[in-house]
Tab-separated table of C-alpha atoms in Angstrom:
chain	number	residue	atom	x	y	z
A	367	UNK	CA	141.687	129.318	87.290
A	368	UNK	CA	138.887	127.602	85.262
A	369	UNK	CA	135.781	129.237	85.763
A	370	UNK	CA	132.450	127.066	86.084
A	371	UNK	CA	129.676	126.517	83.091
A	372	UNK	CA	128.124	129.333	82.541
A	373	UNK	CA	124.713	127.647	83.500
A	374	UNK	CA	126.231	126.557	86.270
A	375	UNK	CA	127.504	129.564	87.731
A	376	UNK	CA	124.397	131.128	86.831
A	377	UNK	CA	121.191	129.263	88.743
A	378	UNK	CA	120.708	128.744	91.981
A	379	UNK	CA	120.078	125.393	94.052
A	380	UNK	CA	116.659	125.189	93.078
A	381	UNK	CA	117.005	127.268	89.881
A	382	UNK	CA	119.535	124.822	88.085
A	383	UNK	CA	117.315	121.705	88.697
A	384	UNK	CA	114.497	121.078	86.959
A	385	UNK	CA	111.177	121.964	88.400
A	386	UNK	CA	110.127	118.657	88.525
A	387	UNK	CA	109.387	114.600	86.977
A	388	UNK	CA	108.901	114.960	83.185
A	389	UNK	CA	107.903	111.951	80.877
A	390	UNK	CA	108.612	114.187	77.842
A	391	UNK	CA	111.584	115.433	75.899
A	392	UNK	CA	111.494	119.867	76.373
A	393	UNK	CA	108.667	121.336	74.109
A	394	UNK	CA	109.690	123.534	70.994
A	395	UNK	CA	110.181	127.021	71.048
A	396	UNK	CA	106.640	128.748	71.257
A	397	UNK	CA	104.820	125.623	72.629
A	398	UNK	CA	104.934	125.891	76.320
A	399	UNK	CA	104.034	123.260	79.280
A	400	UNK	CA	100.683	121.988	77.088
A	401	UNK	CA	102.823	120.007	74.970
A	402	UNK	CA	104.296	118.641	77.900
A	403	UNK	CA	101.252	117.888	79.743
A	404	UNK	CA	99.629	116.354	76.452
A	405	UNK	CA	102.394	113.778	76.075
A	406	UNK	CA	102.447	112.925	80.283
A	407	UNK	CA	98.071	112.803	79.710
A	408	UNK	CA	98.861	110.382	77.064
A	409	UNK	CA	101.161	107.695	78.417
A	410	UNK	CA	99.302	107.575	81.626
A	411	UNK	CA	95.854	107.403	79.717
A	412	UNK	CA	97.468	104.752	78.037
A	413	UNK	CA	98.527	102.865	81.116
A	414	UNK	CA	94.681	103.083	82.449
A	415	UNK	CA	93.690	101.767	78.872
A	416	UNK	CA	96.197	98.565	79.497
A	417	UNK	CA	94.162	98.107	82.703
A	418	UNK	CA	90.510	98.454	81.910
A	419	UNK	CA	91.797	95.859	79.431
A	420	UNK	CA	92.954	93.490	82.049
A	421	UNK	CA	89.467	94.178	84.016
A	422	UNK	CA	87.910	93.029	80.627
A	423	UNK	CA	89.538	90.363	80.328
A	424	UNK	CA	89.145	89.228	84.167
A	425	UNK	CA	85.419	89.561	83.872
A	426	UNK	CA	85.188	87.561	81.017
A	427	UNK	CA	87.153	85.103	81.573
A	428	UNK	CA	85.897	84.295	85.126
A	429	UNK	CA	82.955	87.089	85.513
A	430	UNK	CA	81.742	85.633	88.803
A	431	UNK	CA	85.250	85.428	90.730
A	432	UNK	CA	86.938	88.522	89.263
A	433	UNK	CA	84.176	91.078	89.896
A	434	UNK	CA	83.196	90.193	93.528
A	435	UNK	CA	83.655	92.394	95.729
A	436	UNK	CA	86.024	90.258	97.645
A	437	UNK	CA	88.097	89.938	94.990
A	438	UNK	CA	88.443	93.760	93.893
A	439	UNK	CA	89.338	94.225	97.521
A	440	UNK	CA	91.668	91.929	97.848
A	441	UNK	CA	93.210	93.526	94.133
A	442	UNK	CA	93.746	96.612	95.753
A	443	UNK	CA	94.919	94.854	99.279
A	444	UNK	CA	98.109	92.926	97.441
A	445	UNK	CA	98.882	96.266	95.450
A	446	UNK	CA	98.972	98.221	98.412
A	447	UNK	CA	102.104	96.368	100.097
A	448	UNK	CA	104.272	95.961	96.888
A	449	UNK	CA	102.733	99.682	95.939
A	450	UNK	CA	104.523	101.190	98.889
A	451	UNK	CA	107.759	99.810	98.200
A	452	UNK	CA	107.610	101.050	94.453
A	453	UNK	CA	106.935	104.652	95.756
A	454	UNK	CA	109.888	104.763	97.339
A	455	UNK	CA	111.883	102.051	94.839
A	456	UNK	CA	110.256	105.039	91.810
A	457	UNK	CA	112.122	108.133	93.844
A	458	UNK	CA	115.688	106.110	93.775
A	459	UNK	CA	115.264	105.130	89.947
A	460	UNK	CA	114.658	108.774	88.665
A	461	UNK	CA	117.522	109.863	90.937
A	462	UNK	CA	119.760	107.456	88.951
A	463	UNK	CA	120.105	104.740	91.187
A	464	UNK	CA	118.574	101.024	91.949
A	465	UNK	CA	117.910	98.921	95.449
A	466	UNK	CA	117.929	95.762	94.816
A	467	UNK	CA	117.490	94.843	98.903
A	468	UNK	CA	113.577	96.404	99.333
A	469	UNK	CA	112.400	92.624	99.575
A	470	UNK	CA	114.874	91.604	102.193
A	471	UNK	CA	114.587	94.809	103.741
A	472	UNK	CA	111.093	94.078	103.840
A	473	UNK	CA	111.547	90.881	105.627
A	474	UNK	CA	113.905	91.734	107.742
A	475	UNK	CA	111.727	94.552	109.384
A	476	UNK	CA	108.666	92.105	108.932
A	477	UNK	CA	110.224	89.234	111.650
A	478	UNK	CA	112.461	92.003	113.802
A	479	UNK	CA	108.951	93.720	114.530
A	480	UNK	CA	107.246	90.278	114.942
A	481	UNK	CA	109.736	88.886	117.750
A	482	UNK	CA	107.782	87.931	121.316
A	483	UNK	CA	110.010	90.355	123.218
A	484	UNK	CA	108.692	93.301	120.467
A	485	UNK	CA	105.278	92.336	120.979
A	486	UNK	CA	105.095	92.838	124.267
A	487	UNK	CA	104.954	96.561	123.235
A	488	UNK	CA	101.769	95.849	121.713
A	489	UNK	CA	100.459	98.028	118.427
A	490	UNK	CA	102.893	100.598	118.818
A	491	UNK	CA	106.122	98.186	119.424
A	492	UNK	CA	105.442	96.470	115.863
A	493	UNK	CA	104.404	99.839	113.861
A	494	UNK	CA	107.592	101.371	115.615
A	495	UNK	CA	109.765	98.528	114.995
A	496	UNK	CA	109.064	98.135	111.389
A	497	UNK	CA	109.936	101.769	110.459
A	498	UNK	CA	113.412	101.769	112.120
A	499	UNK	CA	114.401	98.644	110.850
A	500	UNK	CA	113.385	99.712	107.063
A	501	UNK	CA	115.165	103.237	107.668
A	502	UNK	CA	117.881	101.406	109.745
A	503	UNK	CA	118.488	99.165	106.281
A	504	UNK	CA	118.285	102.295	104.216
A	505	UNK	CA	120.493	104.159	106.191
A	506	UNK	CA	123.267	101.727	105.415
A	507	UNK	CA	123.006	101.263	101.870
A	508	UNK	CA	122.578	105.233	101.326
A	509	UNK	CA	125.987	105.673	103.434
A	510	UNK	CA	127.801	102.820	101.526
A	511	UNK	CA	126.617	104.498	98.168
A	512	UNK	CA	126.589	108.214	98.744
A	513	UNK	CA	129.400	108.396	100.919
A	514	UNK	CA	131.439	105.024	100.250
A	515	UNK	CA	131.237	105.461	96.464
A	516	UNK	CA	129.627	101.914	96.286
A	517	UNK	CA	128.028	101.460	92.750
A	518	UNK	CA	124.166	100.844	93.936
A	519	UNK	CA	123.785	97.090	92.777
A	520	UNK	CA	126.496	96.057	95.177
A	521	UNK	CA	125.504	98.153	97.823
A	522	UNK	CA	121.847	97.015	97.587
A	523	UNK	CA	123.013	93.598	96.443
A	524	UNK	CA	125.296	93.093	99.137
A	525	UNK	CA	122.008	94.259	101.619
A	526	UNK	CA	119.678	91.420	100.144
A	527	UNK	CA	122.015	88.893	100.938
A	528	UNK	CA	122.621	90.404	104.541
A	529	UNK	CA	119.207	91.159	105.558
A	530	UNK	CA	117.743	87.728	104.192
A	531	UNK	CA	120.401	86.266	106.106
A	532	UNK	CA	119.518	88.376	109.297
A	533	UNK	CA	115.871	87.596	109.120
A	534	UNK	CA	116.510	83.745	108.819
A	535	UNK	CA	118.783	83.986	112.349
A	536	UNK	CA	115.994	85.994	113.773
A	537	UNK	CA	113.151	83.423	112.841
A	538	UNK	CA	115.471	80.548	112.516
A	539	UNK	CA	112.942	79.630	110.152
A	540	UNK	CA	110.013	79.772	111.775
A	541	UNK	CA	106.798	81.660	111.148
A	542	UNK	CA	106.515	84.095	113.768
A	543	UNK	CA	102.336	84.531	114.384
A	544	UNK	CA	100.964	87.947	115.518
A	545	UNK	CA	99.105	87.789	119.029
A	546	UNK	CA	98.510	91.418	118.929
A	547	UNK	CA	94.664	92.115	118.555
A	548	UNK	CA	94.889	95.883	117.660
A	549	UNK	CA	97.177	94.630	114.814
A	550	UNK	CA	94.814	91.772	113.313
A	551	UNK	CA	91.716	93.939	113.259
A	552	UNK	CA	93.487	95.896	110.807
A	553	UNK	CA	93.226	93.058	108.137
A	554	UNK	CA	89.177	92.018	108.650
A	555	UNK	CA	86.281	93.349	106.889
A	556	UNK	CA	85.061	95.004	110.001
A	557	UNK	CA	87.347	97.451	110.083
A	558	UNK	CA	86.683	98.763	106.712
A	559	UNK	CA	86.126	102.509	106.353
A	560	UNK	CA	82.980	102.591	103.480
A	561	UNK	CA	84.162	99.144	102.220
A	562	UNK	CA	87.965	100.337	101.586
A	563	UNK	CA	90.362	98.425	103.519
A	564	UNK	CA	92.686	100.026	106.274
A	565	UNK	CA	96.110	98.707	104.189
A	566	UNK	CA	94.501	100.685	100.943
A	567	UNK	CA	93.742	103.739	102.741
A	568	UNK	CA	97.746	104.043	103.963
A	569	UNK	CA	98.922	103.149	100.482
A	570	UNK	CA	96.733	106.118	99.067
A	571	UNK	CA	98.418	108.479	101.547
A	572	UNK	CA	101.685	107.250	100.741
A	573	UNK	CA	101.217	107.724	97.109
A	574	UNK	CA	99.585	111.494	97.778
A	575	UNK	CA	103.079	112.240	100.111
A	576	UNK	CA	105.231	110.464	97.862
A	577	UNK	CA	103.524	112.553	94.523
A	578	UNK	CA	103.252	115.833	96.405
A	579	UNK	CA	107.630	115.673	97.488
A	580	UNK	CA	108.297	114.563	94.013
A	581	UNK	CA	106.333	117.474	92.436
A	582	UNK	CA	105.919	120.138	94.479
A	583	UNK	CA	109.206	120.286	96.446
A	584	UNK	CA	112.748	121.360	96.401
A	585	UNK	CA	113.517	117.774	97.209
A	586	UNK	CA	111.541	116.102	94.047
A	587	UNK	CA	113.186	118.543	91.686
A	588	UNK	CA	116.889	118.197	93.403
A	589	UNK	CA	115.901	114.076	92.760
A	590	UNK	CA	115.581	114.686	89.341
A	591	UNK	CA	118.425	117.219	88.629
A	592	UNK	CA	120.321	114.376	90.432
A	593	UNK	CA	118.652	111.580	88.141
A	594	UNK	CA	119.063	113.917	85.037
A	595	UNK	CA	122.998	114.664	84.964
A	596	UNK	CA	124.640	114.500	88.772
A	597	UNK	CA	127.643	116.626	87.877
A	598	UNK	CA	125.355	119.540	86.353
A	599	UNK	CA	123.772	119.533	89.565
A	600	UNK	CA	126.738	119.261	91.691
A	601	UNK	CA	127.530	122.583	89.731
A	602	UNK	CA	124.635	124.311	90.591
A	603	UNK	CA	125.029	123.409	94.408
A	604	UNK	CA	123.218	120.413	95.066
A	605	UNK	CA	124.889	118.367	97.148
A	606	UNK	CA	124.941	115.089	95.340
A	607	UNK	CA	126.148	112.517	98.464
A	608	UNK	CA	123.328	113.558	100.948
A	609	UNK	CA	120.658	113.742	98.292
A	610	UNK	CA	121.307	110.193	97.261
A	611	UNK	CA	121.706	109.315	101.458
A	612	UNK	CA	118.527	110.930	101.574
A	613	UNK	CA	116.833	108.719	99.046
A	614	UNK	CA	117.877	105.538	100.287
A	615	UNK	CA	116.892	106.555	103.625
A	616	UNK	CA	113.266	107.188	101.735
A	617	UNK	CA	112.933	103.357	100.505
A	618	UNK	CA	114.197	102.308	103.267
A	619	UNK	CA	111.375	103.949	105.301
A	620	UNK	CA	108.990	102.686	102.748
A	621	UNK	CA	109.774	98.906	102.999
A	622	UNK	CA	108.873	99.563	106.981
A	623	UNK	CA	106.190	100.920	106.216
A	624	UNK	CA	105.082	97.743	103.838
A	625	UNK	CA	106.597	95.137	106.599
A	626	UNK	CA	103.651	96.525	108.884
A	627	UNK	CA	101.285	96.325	106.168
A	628	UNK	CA	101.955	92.874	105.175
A	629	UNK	CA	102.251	92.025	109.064
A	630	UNK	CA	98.509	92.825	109.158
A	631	UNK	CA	98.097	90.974	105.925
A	632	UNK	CA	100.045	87.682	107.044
A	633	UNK	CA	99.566	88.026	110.583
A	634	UNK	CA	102.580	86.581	110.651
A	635	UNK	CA	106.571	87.516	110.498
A	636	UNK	CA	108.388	85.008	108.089
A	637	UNK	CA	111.981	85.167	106.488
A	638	UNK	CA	110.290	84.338	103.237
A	639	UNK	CA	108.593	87.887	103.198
A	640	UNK	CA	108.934	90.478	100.760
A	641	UNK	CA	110.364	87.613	98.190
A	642	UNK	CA	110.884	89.289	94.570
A	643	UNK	CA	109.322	92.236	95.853
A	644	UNK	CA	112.702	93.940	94.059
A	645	UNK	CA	111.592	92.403	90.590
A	646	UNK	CA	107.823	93.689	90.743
A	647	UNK	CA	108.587	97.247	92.329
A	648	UNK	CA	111.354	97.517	89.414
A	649	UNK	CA	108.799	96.663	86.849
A	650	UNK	CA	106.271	98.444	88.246
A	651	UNK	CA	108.261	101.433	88.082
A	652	UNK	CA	109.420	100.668	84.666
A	653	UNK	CA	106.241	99.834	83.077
A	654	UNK	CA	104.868	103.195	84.545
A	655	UNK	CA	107.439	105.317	82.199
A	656	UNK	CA	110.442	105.809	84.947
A	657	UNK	CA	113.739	105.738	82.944
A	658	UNK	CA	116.331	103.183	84.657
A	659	UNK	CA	119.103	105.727	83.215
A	660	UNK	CA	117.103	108.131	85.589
A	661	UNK	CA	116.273	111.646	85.533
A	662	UNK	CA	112.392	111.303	84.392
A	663	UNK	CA	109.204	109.202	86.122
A	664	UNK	CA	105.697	109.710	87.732
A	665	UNK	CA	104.497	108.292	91.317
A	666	UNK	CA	101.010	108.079	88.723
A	667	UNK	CA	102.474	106.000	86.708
A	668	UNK	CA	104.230	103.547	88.992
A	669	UNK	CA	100.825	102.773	90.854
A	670	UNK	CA	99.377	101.794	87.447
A	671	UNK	CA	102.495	99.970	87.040
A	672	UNK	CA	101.526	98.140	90.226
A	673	UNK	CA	97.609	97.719	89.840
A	674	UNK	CA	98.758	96.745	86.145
A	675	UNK	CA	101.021	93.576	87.634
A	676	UNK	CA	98.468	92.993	90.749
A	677	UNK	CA	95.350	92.489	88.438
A	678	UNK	CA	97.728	90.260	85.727
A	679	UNK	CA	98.647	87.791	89.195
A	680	UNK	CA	95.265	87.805	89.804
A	681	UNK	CA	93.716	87.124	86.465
A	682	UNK	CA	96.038	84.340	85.974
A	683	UNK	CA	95.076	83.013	89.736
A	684	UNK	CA	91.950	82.592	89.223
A	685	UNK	CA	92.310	80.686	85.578
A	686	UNK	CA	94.699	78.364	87.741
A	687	UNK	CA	97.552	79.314	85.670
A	688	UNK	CA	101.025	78.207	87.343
A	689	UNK	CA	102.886	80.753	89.326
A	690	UNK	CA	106.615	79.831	86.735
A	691	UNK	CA	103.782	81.298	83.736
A	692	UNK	CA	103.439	84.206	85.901
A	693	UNK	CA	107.138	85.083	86.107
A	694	UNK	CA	107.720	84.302	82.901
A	695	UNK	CA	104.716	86.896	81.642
A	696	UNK	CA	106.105	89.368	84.314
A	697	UNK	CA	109.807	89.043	82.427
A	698	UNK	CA	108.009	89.263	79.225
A	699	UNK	CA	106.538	92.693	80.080
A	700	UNK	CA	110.126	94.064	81.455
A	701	UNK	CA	112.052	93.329	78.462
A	702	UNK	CA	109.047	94.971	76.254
A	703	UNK	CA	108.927	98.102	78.463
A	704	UNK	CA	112.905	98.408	78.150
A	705	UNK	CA	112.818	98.145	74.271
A	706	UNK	CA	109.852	100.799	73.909
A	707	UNK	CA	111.754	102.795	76.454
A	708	UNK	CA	114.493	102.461	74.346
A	709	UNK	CA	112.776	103.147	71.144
A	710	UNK	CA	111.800	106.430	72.704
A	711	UNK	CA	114.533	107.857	73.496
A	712	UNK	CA	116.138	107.190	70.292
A	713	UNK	CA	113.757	108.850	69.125
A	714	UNK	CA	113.982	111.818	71.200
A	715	UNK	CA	117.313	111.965	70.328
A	716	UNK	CA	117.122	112.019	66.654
């Protein structure tokens, strides 16, 4: 009888993965984690270099608009919706995979939670209602993929269509407003805690939770073993299936948790919502350094990723600039993280 890979046979669950996201090839002998950490420091110092050049440019091409207050908060407001979905849309890229339904999953939970009858419930109907719907949605594709050995971009493909669909019946296209008080106040200045706004305070604690799984758990490393070669940690007794069921479940729960947050942007449910979100949480992602092969990323990274493409909208916004030049400058800085990704890992290989 064949015997397993040594390696294999040799680590544990948590031993065989690795112990956790790295944006760098292994160091050489005799070098340690510093060389590591050096080469992490420097692509995310360079992503915070991309965006004080972006605030530059902002405040000099319309000082007045860009650097009010208003504006800054309303910077951070936008990022924090699209921001959550990328958190969770970051974990399913290093493991290997892609969801191309976040956006519909977003809408869908968006209206379902939005419906008179859920209303009723007040606050806690809506909040509630989001959330199951998103996991609902993830639930579903994970089981389709993990279990029903769908390749990801049908699964998730085969969701946006659905779930778009779905919403539409629900609304039959009709903007659903928000009578809820305790739901509104979340979106005006009042309730601002030190001038941060409510929506930015929940992204920052879903980026903390999302960093501190993907780093400092058994989960974030078995992501990445997953991400990194899914056999070689099938050998070393991860099981594969529910890990990936798992994840999906994760974005899933993210997109509604960003339904409720654009809810109390909008104050309003529309079939509409959550349109593209797929292309700019995939970018985001991408232009923070996680590899669409999988296997390697940062939750860091991907929120400069998003405050990167937030302030870019913006910017062009206020210089009227159509919203066509804005896709087309959004493409533009895809294709160029894809060929430097590339370029790298050639280069690694060599």
């Amino acid at each position: 009888m064949t015997q397993p890979a040594p390696s294999a046979q040799h680590n544990g669950p948590d031993k065989g993965a690795p112990t956790g996201p790295s944006d760098a090839p292994p160091a050489k002998p005799g070098s340690g984690r510093p060389a590591l950490g050096l080469r992490l420091d420097v692509r995310i110092l360079s992503l915070l270099g991309v965006l004080a050049a972006l605030v530059l440019v902002g405040g000099i091409t319309e000082p007045d608009a860009f650097l009010d207050t208003g504006n800054l908060q309303l910077i951070l407001t936008q990022a924090s919706v699209i921001g959550v979905v990328t958190v969770g849309m970051t974990f399913v890229i290093i493991s290997g995979g892609i969801d191309l339904s976040v956006g519909a999953m977003v809408a869908l939970a968006s209206v379902w939670a939005t419906t008179l009858a859920t209303q009723e419930y007040g606050f806690a109907g809506i909040a509630f209602t989001a959330v199951i719907v998103g996991l609902a949605a993830g639930l579903v594709n994970g089981v389709l993929i993990a279990y029903g050995n769908m390749v990801p971009f049908i699964a998730t493909l085969a969701m946006l269509a659905s779930a778009r669909g779905l919403a539409l019946q629900i609304t039959d296209g009709k903007t659903q407003i928000v009578t809820v008080d305790s739901v509104l106040d979340l979106g005006l200045p009042d309730s601002y805690i030190l001038g941060i706004p409510p929506l930015v305070i929940m992204f920052a604690v879903v980026v903390i939770v999302g960093w501190l799984i993907l780093n400092r758990t058994t989960f974030g490393r078995r992501t990445v073993a997953v991400g990194g070669n899914a056999e070689a940690a099938r050998l070393a007794g991860i099981d594969v299936r529910r890990q990936r069921l798992y994840l999906y479940l994760l974005s899933g729960l993210c997109c509604g948790i960003a339904a409720f947050m654009l809810i109390v942007l909008a104050g309003s449910g529309q079939n509409t919502n959550g349109n593209l979100y797929e292309l700019d949480a995939i970018a985001a992602a991408i232009i923070g350094g996680t590899l669409l092969s999988g296997g390697r990323g940062t939750i860091v990274g991907s929120v400069l990723g998003v405050l990167i493409f937030t302030t870019i909208t913006n910017i062009f916004a206020l210089n009227n600039l159509q919203s066509d030049v804005q896709q087309i400058a959004k493409g533009a800085i895809i294709v160029a993280a894809v060929l430097v990704q590339g370029r790298t890992m050639r280069g690694r290989e060599t």
